[in-house]
mmCIF file of C-alpha atoms and ligand atoms in Angstrom:
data_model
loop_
_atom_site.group_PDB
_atom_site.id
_atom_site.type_symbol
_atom_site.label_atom_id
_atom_site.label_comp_id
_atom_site.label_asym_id
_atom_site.label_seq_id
_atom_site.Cartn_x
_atom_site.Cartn_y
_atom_site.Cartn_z
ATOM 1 C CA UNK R 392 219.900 163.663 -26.739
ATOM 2 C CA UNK R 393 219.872 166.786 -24.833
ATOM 3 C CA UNK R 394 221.223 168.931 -27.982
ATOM 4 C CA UNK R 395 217.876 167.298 -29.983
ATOM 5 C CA UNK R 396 215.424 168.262 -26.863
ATOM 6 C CA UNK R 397 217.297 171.829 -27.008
ATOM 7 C CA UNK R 398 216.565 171.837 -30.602
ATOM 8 C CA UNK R 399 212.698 170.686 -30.134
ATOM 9 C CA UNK R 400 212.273 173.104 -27.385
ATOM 10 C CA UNK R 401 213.797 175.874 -30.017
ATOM 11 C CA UNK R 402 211.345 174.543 -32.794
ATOM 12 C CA UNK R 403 208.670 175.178 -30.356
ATOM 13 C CA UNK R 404 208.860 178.357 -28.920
ATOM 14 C CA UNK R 405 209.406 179.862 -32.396
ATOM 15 C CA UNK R 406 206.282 178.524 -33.928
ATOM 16 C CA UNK R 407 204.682 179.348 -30.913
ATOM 17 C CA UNK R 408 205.321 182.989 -30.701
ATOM 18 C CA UNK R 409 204.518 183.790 -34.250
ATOM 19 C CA UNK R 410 201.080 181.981 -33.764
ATOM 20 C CA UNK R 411 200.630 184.210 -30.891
ATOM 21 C CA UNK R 412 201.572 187.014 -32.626
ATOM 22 C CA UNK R 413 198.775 185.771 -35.118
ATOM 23 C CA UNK R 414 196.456 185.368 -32.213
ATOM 24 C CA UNK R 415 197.130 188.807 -30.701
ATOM 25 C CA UNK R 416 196.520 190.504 -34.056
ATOM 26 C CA UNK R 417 193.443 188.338 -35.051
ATOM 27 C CA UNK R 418 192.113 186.771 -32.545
ATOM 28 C CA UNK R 419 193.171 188.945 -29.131
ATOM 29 C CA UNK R 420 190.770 186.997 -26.691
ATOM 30 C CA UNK R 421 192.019 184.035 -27.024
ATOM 31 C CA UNK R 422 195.259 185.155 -24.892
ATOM 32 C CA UNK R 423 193.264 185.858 -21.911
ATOM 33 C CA UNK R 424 193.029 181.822 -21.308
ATOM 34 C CA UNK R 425 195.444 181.188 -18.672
ATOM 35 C CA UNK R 426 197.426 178.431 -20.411
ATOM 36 C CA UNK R 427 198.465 180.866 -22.960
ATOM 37 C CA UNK R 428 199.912 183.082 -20.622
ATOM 38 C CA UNK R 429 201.774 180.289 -18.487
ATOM 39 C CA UNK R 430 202.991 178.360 -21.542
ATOM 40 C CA UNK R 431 205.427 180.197 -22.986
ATOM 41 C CA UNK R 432 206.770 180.760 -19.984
ATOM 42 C CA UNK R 433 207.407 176.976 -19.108
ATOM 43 C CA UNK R 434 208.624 176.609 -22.382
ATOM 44 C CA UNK R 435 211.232 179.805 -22.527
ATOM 45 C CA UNK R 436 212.446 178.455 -19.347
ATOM 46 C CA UNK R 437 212.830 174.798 -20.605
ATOM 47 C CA UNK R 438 215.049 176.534 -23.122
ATOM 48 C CA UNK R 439 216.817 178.100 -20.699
ATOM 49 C CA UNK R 440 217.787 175.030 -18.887
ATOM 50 C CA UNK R 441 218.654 172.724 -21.869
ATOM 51 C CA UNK R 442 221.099 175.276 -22.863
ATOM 52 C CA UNK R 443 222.666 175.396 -19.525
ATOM 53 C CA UNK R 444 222.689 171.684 -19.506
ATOM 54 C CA UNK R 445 224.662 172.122 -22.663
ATOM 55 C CA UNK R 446 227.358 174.239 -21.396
ATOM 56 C CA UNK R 447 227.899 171.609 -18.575
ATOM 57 C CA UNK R 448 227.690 168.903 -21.033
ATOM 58 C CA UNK R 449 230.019 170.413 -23.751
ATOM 59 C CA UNK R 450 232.282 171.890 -21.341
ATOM 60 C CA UNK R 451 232.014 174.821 -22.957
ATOM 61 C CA UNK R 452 232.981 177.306 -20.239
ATOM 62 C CA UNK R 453 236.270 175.719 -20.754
ATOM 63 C CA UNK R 454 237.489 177.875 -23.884
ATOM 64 C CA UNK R 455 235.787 181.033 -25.073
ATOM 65 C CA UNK R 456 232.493 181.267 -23.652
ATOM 66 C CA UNK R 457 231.533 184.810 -24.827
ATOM 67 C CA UNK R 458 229.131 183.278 -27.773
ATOM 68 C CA UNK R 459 226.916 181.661 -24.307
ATOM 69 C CA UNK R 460 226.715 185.199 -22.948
ATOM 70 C CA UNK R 461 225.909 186.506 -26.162
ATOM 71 C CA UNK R 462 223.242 183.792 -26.276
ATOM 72 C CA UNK R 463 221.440 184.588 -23.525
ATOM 73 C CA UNK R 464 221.345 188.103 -23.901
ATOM 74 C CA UNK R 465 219.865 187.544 -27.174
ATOM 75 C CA UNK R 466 217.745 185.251 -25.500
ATOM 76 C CA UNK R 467 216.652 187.762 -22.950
ATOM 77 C CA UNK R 468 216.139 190.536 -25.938
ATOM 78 C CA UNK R 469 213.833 188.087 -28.200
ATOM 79 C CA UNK R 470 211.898 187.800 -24.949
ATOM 80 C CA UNK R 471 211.618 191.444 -24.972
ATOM 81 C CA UNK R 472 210.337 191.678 -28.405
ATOM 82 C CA UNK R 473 208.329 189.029 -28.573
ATOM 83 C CA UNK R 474 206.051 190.789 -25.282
ATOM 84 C CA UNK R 475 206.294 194.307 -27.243
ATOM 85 C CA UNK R 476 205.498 192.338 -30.387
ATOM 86 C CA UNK R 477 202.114 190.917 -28.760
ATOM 87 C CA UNK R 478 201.155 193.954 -26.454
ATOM 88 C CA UNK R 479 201.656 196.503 -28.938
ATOM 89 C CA UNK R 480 199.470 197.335 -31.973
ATOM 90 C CA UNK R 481 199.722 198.927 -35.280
ATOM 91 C CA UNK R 482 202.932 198.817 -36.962
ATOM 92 C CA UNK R 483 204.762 198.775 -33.487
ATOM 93 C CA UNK R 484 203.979 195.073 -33.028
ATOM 94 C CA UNK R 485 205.076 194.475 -36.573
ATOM 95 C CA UNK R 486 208.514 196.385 -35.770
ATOM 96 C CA UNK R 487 208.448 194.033 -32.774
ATOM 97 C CA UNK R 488 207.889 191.270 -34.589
ATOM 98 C CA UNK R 489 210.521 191.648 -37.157
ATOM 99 C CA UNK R 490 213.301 192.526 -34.824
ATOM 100 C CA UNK R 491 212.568 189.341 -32.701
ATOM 101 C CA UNK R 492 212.665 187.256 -35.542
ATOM 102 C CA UNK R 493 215.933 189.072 -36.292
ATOM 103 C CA UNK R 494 217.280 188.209 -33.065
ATOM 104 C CA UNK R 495 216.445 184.391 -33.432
ATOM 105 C CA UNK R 496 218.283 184.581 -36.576
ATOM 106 C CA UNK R 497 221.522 185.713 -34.898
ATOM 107 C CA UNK R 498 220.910 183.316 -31.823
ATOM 108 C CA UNK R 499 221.117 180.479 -34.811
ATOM 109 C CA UNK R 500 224.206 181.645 -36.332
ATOM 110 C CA UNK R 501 225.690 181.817 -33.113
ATOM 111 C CA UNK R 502 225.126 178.491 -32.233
ATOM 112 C CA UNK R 503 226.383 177.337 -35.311
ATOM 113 C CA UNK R 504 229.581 179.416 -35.360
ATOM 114 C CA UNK R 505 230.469 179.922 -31.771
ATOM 115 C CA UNK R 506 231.028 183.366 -32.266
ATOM 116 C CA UNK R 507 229.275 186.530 -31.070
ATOM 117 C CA UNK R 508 230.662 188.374 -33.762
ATOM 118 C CA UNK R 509 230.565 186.164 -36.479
ATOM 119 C CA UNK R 510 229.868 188.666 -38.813
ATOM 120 C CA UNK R 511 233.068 190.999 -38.388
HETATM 121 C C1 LIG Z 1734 216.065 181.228 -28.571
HETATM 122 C C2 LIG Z 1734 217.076 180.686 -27.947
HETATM 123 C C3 LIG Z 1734 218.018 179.658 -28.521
HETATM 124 C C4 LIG Z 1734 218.138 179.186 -29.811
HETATM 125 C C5 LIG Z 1734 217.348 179.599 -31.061
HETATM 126 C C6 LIG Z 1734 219.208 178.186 -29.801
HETATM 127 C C7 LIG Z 1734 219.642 177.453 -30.908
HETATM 128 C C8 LIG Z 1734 220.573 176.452 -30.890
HETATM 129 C C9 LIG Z 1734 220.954 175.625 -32.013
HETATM 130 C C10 LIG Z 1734 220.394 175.767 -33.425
HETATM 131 C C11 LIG Z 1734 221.905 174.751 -31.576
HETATM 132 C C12 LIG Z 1734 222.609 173.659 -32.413
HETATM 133 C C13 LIG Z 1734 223.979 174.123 -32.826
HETATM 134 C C14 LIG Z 1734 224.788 173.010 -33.469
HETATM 135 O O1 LIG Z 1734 224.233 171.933 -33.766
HETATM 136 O O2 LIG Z 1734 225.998 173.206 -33.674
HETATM 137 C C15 LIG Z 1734 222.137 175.010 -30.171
HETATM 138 C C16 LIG Z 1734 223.047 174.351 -29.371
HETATM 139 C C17 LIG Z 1734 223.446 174.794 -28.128
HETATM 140 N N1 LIG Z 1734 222.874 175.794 -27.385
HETATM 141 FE FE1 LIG Z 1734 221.239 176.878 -27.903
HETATM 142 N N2 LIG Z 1734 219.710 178.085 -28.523
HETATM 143 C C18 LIG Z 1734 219.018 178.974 -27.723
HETATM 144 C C19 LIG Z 1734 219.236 179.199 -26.375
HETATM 145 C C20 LIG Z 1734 220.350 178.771 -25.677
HETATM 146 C C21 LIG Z 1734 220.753 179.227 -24.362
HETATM 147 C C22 LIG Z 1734 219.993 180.239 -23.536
HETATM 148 C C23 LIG Z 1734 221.936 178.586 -24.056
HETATM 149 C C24 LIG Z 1734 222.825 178.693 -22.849
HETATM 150 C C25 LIG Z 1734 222.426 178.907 -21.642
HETATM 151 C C26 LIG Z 1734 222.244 177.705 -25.156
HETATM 152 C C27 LIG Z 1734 223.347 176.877 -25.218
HETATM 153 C C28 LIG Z 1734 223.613 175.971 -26.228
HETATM 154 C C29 LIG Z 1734 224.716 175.016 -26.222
HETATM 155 C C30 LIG Z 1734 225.797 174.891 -25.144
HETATM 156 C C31 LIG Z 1734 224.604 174.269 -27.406
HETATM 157 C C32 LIG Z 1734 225.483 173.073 -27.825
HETATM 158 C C33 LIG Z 1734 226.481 173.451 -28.850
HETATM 159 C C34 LIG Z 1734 227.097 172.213 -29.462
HETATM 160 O O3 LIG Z 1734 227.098 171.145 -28.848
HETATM 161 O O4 LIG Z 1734 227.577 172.325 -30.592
HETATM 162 N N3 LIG Z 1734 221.266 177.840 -26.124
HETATM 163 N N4 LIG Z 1734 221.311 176.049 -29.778
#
């Protein structure tokens, strides 16, 4: 139950921020409403806590935990990129964009394997 709103709340935030990268490129006054700007926020942190609601629910802090940590970092980083990818312009946002796609990506795999470094 809790893994499935996790997963909505993941769905929704991605498809989210790439339509407001689409807005920012195409249609840049539409961010000024203030619901755009407080949205994402609600729903990043909704996120947030499902996860942690996880850990507690899964026990996970119990065995090898570093995959969490890597998780929120990531977290934190697509975050980063996704404000670069909207403030910035020219090929900069598209950079942006890329690399926080890139980073959800890796978030995913992690999940999936449990492993920070599942790629080594
Ligand atoms: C953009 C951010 C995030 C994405 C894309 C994401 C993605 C996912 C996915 C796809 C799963 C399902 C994995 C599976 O079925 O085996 C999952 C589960 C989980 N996530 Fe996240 N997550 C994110 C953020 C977080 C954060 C910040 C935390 C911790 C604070 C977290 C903790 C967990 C936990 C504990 C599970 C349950 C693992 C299991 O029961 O197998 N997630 N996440």
């Amino acid at each position: 139950m809790l893994k499935h709103t996790h997963l909505l709340f993941v769905a929704i935030v991605v498809l989210l921020f790439i339509a407001r990268v689409l807005i920012a490129q195409f249609k840049p006054e539409l961010l000024a409403a203030k619901w755009m700007k407080i949205t994402p926020h609600v729903l990043a942190t909704l996120l947030l806590l499902t996860g942690v609601g996880l850990v507690f629910e899964g026990n996970w802090l119990a065995g090898d935990y570093g995959w969490i940590i890597a998780k929120i970092i990531a977290m934190f980083a697509f975050i980063g990129l996704g404000i670069v990818a909207i403030r910035a312009q020219g090929d900069n946002r598209w950079y942006a964009f890329a690399g926080a796609l890139i980073v959800v990506v890796y978030i995913v795999k992690v999940a999936f394997t449990k492993q920070a470094f599942f790629f080594l």
